[in-house]
CSV table of N, CA and C in Angstrom, one decimal:
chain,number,residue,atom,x,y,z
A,3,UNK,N,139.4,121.9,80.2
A,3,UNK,CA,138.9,121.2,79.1
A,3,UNK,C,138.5,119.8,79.5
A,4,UNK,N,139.1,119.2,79.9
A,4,UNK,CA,138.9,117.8,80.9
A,4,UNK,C,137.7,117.6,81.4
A,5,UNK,N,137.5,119.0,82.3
A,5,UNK,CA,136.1,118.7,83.4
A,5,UNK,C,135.2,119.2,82.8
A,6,UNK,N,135.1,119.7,81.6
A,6,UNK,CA,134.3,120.0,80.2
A,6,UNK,C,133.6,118.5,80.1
A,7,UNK,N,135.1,117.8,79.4
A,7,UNK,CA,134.4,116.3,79.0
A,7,UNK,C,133.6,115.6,79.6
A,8,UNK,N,134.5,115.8,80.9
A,8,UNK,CA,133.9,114.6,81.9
A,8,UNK,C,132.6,115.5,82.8
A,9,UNK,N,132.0,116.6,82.8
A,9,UNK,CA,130.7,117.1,83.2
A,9,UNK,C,129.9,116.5,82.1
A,10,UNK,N,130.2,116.7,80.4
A,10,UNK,CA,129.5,116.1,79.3
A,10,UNK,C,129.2,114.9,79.2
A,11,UNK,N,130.3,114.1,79.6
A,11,UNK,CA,129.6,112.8,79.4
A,11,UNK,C,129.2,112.2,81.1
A,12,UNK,N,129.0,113.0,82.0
A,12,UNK,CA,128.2,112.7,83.1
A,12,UNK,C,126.5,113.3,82.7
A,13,UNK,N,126.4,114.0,82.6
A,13,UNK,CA,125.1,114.7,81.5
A,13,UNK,C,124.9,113.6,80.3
A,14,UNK,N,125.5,112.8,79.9
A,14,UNK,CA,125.2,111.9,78.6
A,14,UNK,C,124.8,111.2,79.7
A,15,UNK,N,125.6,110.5,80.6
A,15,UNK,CA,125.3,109.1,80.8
A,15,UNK,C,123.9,109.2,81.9
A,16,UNK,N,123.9,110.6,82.5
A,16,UNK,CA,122.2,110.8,83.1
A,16,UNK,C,121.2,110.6,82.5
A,17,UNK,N,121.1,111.4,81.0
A,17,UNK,CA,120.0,111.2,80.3
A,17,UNK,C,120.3,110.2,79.4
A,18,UNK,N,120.8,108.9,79.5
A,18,UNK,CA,120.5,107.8,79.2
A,18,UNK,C,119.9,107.1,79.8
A,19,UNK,N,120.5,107.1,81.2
A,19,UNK,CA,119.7,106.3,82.7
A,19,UNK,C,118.1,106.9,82.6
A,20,UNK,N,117.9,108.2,82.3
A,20,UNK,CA,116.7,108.7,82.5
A,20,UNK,C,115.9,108.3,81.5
A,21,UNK,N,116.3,108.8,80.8
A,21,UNK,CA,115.4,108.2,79.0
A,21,UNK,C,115.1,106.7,79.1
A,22,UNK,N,116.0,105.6,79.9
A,22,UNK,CA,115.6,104.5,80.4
A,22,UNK,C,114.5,104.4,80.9
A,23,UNK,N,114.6,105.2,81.6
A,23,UNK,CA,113.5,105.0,83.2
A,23,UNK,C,112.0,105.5,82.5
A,24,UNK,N,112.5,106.8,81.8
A,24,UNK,CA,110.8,107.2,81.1
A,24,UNK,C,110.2,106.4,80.2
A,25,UNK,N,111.2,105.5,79.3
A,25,UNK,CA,110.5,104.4,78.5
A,25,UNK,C,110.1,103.3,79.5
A,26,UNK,N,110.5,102.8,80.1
A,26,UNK,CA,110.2,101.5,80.8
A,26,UNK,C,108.5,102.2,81.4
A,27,UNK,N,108.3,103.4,82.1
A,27,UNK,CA,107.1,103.5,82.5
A,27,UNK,C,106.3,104.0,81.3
A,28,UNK,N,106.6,104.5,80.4
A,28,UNK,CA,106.4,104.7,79.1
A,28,UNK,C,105.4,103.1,78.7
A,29,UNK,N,106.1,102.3,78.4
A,29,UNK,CA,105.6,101.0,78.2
A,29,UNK,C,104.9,100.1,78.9
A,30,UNK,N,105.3,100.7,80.1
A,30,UNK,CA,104.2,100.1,81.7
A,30,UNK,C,103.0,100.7,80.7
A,31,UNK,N,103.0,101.9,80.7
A,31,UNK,CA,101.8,102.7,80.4
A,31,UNK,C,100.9,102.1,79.7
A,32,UNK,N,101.9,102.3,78.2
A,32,UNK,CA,101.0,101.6,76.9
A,32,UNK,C,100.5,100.2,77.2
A,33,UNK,N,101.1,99.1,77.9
A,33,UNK,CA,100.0,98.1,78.2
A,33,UNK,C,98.7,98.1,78.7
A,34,UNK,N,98.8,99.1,80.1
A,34,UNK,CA,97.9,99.8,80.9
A,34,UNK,C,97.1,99.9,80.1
A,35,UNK,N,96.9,101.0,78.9
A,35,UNK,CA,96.5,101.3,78.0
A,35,UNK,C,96.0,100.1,77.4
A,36,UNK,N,96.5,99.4,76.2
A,36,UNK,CA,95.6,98.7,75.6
A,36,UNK,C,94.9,97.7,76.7
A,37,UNK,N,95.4,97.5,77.6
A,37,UNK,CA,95.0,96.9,78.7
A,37,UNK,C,93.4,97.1,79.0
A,38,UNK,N,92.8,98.6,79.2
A,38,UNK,CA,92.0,99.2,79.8
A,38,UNK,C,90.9,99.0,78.2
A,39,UNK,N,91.5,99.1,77.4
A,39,UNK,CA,90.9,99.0,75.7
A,39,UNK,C,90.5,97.6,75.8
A,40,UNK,N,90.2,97.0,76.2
A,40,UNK,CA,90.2,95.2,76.8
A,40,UNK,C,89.3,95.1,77.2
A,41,UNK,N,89.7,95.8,78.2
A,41,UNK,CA,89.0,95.7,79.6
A,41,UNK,C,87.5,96.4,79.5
A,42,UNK,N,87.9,97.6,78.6
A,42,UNK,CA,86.1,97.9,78.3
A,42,UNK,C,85.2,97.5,77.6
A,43,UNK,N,86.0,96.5,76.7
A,43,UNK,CA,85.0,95.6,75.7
A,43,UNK,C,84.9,94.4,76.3
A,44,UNK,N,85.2,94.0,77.8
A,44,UNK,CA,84.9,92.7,78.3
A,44,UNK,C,85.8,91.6,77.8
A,45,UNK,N,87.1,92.1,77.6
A,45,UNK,CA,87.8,90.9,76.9
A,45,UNK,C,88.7,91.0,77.8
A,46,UNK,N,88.7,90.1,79.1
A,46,UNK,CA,88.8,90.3,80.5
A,46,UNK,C,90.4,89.6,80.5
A,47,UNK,N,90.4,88.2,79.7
A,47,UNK,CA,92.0,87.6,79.0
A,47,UNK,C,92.9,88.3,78.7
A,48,UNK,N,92.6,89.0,77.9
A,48,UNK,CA,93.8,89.8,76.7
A,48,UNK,C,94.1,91.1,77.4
A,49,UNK,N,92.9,91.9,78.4
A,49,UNK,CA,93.0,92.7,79.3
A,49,UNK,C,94.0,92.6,80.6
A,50,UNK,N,94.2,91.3,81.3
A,50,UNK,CA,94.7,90.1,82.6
A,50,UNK,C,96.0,90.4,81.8
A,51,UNK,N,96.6,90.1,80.2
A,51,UNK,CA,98.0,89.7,79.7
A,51,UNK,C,98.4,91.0,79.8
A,52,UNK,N,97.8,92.0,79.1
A,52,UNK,CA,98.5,93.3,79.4
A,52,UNK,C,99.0,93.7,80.1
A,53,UNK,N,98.1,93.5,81.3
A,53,UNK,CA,98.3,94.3,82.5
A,53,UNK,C,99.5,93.4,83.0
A,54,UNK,N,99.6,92.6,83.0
A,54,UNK,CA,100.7,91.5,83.5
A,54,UNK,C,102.0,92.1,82.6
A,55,UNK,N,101.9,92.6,81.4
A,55,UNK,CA,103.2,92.3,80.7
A,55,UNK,C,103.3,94.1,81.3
A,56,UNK,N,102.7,94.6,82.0
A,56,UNK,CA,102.9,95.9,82.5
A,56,UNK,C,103.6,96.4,83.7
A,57,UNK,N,103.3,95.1,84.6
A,57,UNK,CA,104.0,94.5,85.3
A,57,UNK,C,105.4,94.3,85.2
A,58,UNK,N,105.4,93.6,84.1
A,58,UNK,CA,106.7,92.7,83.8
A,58,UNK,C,107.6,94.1,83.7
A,59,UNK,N,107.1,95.4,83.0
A,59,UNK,CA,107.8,96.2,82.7
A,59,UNK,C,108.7,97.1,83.7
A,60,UNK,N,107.2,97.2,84.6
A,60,UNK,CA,107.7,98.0,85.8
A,60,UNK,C,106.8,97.9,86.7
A,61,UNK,N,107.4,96.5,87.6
A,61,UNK,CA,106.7,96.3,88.9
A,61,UNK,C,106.1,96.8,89.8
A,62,UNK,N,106.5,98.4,90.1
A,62,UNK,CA,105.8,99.3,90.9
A,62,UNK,C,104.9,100.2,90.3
A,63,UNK,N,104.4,100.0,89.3
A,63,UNK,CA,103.2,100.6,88.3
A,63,UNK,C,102.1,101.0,89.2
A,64,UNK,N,101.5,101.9,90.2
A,64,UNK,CA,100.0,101.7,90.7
A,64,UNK,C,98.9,100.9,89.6
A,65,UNK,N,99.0,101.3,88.6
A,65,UNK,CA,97.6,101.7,87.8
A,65,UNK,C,97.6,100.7,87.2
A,66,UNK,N,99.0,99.5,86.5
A,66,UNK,CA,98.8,98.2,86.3
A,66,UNK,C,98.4,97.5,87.7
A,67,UNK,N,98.5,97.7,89.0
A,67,UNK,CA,98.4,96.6,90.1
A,67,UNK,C,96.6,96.8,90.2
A,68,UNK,N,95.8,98.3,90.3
A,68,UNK,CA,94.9,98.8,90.1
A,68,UNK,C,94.5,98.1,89.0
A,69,UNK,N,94.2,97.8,87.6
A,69,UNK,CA,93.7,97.9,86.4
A,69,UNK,C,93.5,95.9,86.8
A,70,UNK,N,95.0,95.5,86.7
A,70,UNK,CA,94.4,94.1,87.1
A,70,UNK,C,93.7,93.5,88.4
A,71,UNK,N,93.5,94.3,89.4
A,71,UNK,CA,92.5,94.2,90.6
A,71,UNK,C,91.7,94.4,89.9
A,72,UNK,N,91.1,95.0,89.1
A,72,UNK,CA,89.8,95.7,88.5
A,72,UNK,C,89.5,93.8,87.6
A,73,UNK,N,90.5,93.3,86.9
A,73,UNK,CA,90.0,92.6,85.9
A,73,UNK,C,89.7,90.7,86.8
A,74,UNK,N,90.5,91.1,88.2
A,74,UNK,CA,90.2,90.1,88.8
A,74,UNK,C,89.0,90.2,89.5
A,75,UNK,N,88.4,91.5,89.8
A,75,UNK,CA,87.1,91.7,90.9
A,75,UNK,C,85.9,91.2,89.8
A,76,UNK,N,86.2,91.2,88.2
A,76,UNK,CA,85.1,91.3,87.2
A,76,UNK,C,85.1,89.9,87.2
A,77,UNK,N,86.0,89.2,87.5
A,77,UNK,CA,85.7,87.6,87.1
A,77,UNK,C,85.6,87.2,88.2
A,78,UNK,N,85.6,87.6,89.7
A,78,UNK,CA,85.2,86.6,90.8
A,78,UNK,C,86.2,86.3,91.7
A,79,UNK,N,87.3,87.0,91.3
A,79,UNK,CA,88.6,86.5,92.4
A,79,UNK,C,89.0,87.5,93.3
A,80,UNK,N,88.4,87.6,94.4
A,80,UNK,CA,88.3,88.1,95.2
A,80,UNK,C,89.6,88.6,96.1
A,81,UNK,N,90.0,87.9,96.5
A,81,UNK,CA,91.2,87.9,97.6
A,81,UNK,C,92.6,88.2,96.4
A,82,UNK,N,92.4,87.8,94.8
A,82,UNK,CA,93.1,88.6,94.1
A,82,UNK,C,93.2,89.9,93.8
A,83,UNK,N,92.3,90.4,93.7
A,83,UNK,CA,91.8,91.5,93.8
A,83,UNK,C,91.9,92.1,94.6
A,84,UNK,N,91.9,92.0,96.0
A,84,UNK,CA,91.7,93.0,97.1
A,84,UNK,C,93.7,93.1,96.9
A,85,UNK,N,94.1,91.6,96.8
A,85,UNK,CA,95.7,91.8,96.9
A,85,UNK,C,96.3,93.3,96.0
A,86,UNK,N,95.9,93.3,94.6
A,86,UNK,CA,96.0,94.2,93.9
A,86,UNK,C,96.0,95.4,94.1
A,87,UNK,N,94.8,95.4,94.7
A,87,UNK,CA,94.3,97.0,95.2
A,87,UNK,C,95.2,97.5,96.0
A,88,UNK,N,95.5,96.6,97.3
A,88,UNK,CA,96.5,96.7,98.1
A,88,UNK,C,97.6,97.0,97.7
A,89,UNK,N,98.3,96.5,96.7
A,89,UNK,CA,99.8,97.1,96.7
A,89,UNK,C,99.8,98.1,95.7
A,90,UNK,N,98.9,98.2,95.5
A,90,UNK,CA,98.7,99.6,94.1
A,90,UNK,C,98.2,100.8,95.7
A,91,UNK,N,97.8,100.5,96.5
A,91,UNK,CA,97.5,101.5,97.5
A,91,UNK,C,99.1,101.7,98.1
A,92,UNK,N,99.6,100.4,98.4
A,92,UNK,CA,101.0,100.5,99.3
A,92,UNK,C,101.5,101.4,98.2
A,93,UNK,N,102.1,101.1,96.7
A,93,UNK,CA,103.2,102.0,96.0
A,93,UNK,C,102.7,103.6,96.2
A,94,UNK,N,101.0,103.4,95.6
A,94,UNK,CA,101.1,105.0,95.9
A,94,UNK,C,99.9,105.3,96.8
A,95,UNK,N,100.0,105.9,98.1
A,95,UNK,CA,98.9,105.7,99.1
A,95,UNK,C,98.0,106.7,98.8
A,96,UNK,N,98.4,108.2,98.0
A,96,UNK,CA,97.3,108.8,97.2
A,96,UNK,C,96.4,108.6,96.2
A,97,UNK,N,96.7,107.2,96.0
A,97,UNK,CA,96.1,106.7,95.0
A,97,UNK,C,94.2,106.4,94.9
A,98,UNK,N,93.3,107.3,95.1
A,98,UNK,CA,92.1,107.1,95.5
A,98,UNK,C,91.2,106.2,95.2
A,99,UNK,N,91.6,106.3,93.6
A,99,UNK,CA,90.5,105.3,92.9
A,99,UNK,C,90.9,103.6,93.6
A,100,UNK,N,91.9,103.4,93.8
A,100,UNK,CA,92.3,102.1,94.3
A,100,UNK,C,91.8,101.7,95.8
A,101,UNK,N,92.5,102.8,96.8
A,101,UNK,CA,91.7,103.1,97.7
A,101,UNK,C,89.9,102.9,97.9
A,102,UNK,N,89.6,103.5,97.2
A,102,UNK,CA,87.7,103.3,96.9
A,102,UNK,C,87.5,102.0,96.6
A,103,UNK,N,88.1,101.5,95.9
A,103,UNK,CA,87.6,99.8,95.4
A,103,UNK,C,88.3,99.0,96.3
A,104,UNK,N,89.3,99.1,97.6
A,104,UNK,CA,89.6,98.2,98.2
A,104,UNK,C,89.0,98.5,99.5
A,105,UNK,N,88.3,99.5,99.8
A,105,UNK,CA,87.7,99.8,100.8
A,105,UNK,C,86.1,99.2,100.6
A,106,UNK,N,85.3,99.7,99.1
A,106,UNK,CA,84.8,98.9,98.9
A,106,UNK,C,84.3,97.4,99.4
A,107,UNK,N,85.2,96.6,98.9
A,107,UNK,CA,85.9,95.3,98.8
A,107,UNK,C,85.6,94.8,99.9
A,108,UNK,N,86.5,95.7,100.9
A,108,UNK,CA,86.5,95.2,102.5
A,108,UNK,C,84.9,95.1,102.9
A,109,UNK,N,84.1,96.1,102.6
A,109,UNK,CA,82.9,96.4,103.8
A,109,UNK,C,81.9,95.8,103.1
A,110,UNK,N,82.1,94.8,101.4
A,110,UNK,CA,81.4,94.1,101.3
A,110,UNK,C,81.3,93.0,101.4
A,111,UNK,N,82.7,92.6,101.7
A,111,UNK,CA,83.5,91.5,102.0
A,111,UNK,C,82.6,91.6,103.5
A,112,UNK,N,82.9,92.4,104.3
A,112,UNK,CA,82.7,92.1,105.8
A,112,UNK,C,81.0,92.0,106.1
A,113,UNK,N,80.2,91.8,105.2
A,113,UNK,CA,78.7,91.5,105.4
A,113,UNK,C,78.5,89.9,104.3
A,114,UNK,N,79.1,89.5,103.6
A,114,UNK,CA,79.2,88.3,102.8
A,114,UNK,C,80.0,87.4,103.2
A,115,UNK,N,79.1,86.7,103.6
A,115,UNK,CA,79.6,85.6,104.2
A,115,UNK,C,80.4,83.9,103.4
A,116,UNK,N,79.9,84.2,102.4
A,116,UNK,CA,80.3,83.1,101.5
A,116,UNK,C,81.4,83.8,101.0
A,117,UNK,N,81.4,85.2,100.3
A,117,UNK,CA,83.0,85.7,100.1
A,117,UNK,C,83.9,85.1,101.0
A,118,UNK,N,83.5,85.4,102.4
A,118,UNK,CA,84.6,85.4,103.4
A,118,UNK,C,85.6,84.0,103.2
A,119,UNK,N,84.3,83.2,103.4
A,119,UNK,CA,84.6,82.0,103.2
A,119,UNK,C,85.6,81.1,101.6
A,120,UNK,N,85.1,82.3,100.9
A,120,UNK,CA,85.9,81.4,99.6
A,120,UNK,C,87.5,81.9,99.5
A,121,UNK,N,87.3,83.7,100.1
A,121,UNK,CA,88.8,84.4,100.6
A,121,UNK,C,90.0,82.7,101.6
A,122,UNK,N,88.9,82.3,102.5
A,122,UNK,CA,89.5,81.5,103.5
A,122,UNK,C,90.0,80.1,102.8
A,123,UNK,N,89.3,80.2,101.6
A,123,UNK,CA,89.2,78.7,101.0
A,123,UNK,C,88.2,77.3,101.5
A,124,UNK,N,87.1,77.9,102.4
A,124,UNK,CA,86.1,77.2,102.7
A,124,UNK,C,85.3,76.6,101.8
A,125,UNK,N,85.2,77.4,100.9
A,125,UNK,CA,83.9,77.3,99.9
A,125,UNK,C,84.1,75.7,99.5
A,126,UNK,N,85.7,75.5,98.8
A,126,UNK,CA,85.6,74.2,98.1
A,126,UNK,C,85.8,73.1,99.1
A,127,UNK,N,86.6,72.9,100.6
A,127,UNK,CA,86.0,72.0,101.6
A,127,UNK,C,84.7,72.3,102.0
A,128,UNK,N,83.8,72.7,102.1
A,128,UNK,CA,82.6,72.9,102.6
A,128,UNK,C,81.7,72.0,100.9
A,129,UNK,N,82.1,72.3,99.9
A,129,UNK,CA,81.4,71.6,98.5
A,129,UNK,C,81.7,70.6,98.6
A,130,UNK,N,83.2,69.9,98.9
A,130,UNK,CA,83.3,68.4,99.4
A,130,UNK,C,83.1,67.8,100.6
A,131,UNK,N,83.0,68.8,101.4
A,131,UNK,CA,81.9,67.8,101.9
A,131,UNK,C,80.3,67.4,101.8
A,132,UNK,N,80.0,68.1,101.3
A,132,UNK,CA,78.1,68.3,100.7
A,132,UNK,C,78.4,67.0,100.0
A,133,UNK,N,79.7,66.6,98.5
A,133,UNK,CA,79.3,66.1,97.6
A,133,UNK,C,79.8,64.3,98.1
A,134,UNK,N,80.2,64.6,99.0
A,134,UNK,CA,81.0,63.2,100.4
A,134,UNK,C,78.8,62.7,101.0
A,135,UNK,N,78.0,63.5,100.9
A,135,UNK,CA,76.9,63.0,101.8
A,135,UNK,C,76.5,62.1,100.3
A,136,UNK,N,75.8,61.0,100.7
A,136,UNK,CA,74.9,60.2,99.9
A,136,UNK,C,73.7,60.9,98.9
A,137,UNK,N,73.6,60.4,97.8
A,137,UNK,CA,72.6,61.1,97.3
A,137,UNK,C,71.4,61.4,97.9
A,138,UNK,N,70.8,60.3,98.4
A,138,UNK,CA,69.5,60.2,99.2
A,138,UNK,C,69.7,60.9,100.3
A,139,UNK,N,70.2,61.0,101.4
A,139,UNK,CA,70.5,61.9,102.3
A,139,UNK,C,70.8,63.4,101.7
A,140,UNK,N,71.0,63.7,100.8
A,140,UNK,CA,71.2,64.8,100.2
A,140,UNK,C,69.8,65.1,99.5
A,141,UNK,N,69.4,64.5,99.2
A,141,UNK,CA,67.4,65.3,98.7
A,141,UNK,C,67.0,65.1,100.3
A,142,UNK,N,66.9,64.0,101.6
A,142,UNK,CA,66.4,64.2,102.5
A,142,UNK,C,66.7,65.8,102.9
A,143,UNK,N,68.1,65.7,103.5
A,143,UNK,CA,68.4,67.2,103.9
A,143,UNK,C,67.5,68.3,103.1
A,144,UNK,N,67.8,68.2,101.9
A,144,UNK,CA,67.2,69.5,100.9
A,144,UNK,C,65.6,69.7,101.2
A,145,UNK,N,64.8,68.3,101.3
A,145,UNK,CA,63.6,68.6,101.7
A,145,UNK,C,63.2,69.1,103.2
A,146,UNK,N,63.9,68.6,104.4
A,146,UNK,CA,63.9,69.5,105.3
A,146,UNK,C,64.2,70.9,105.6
A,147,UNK,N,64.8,71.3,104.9
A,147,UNK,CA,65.5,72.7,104.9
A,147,UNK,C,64.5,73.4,104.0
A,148,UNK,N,64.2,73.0,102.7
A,148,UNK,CA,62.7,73.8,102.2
A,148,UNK,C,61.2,73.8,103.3
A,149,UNK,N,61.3,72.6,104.5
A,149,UNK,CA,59.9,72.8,105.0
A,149,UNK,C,59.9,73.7,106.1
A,150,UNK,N,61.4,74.1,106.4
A,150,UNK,CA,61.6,74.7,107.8
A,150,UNK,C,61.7,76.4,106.8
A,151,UNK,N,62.1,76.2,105.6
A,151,UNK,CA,62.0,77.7,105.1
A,151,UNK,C,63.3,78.5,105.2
C-alpha cells in the first residue's frame, strides 16, 4: 500500500514537472504566434516584443531566435540577425528554414561590401571621418570623383 502511494505521487509530481514544461513552450509558442501576426502586417515593434517575451519564456525556442532574426534582417541589422539565425541553427541544427536565411546572409554578406563593413562597425568611423573633412574639400572631392566616373 505504501509503494502504491509513493509510485502515485511520483506519477503526480512527473506530470506536474511536465505540464510545466508543455506550458512554458506552450507560451513560447503563443508569442511566436502573435509575434509572426506582427510581423506580417509590418509592425516590426510589437513583432521584436513578442518574440523577445518568447524568449523570456523559453530561451532555447528555435523559431523565437529564428522569427526575431527574421524581424532584425527586415529593419537592417544585420550582424543581429545573422546572430539569431545562428543560435536558432545551434539549438536545432535541422532546423532548415533558419539554416536558408543564415546561409543566405553569409553569401550575401560575402559580395557586400559595405555590409561587411557596418557588421565590423566601419560604416560609422568611416562617416566620421567623411564628416571631420571641410565642407569645401568635400564638394572638391565629390567633383572629382563624378569626373573620373
Amino acid at each position: 500500500m505504501k509503494s502504491h502511494r509513493l509510485l502515485l505521487l511520483t506519477i503526480l509530481v512527473a506530470a506536474v514537472l511536465l505540464q510545466t514544461n508543455i506550458l512554458e513552450a506552450t507560451t513560447a509558442k503563443f508569442h511566436v504566434d502573435v509575434g509572426l501576426n506582427h510581423f506580417y502586417k509590418n509592425r516590426y515593434l510589437e513583432a521584436y516584443r513578442e518574440f523577445k517575451l518568447a524568449l523570456e519564456k523559453d530561451p532555447r525556442y528555435p523559431e523565437a531566435h529564428y522569427n526575431l532574426g527574421r524581424v532584425y534582417k527586415a529593419q537592417g541589422f544585420i550582424k543581429e540577425a545573422i546572430i539569431q539565425f545562428q543560435i536558432a541553427v545551434q539549438i536545432k541544427p535541422d532546423y532548415l528554414a533558419a539554416r536558408r536565411e543564415l546561409e543566405s546572409m553569409q553569401q550575401s554578406l560575402a559580395s557586400d561590401v559595405a555590409a561587411q563593413q557596418k557588421i565590423r562597425g566601419r560604416e560609422t568611423m568611416q562617416q566620421t571621418t567623411f564628416d571631420a573633412i571641410p565642407a569645401d574639400q568635400a564638394v572638391s572631392r565629390a567633383r572629382e570623383m563624378l569626373k573620373q566616373g
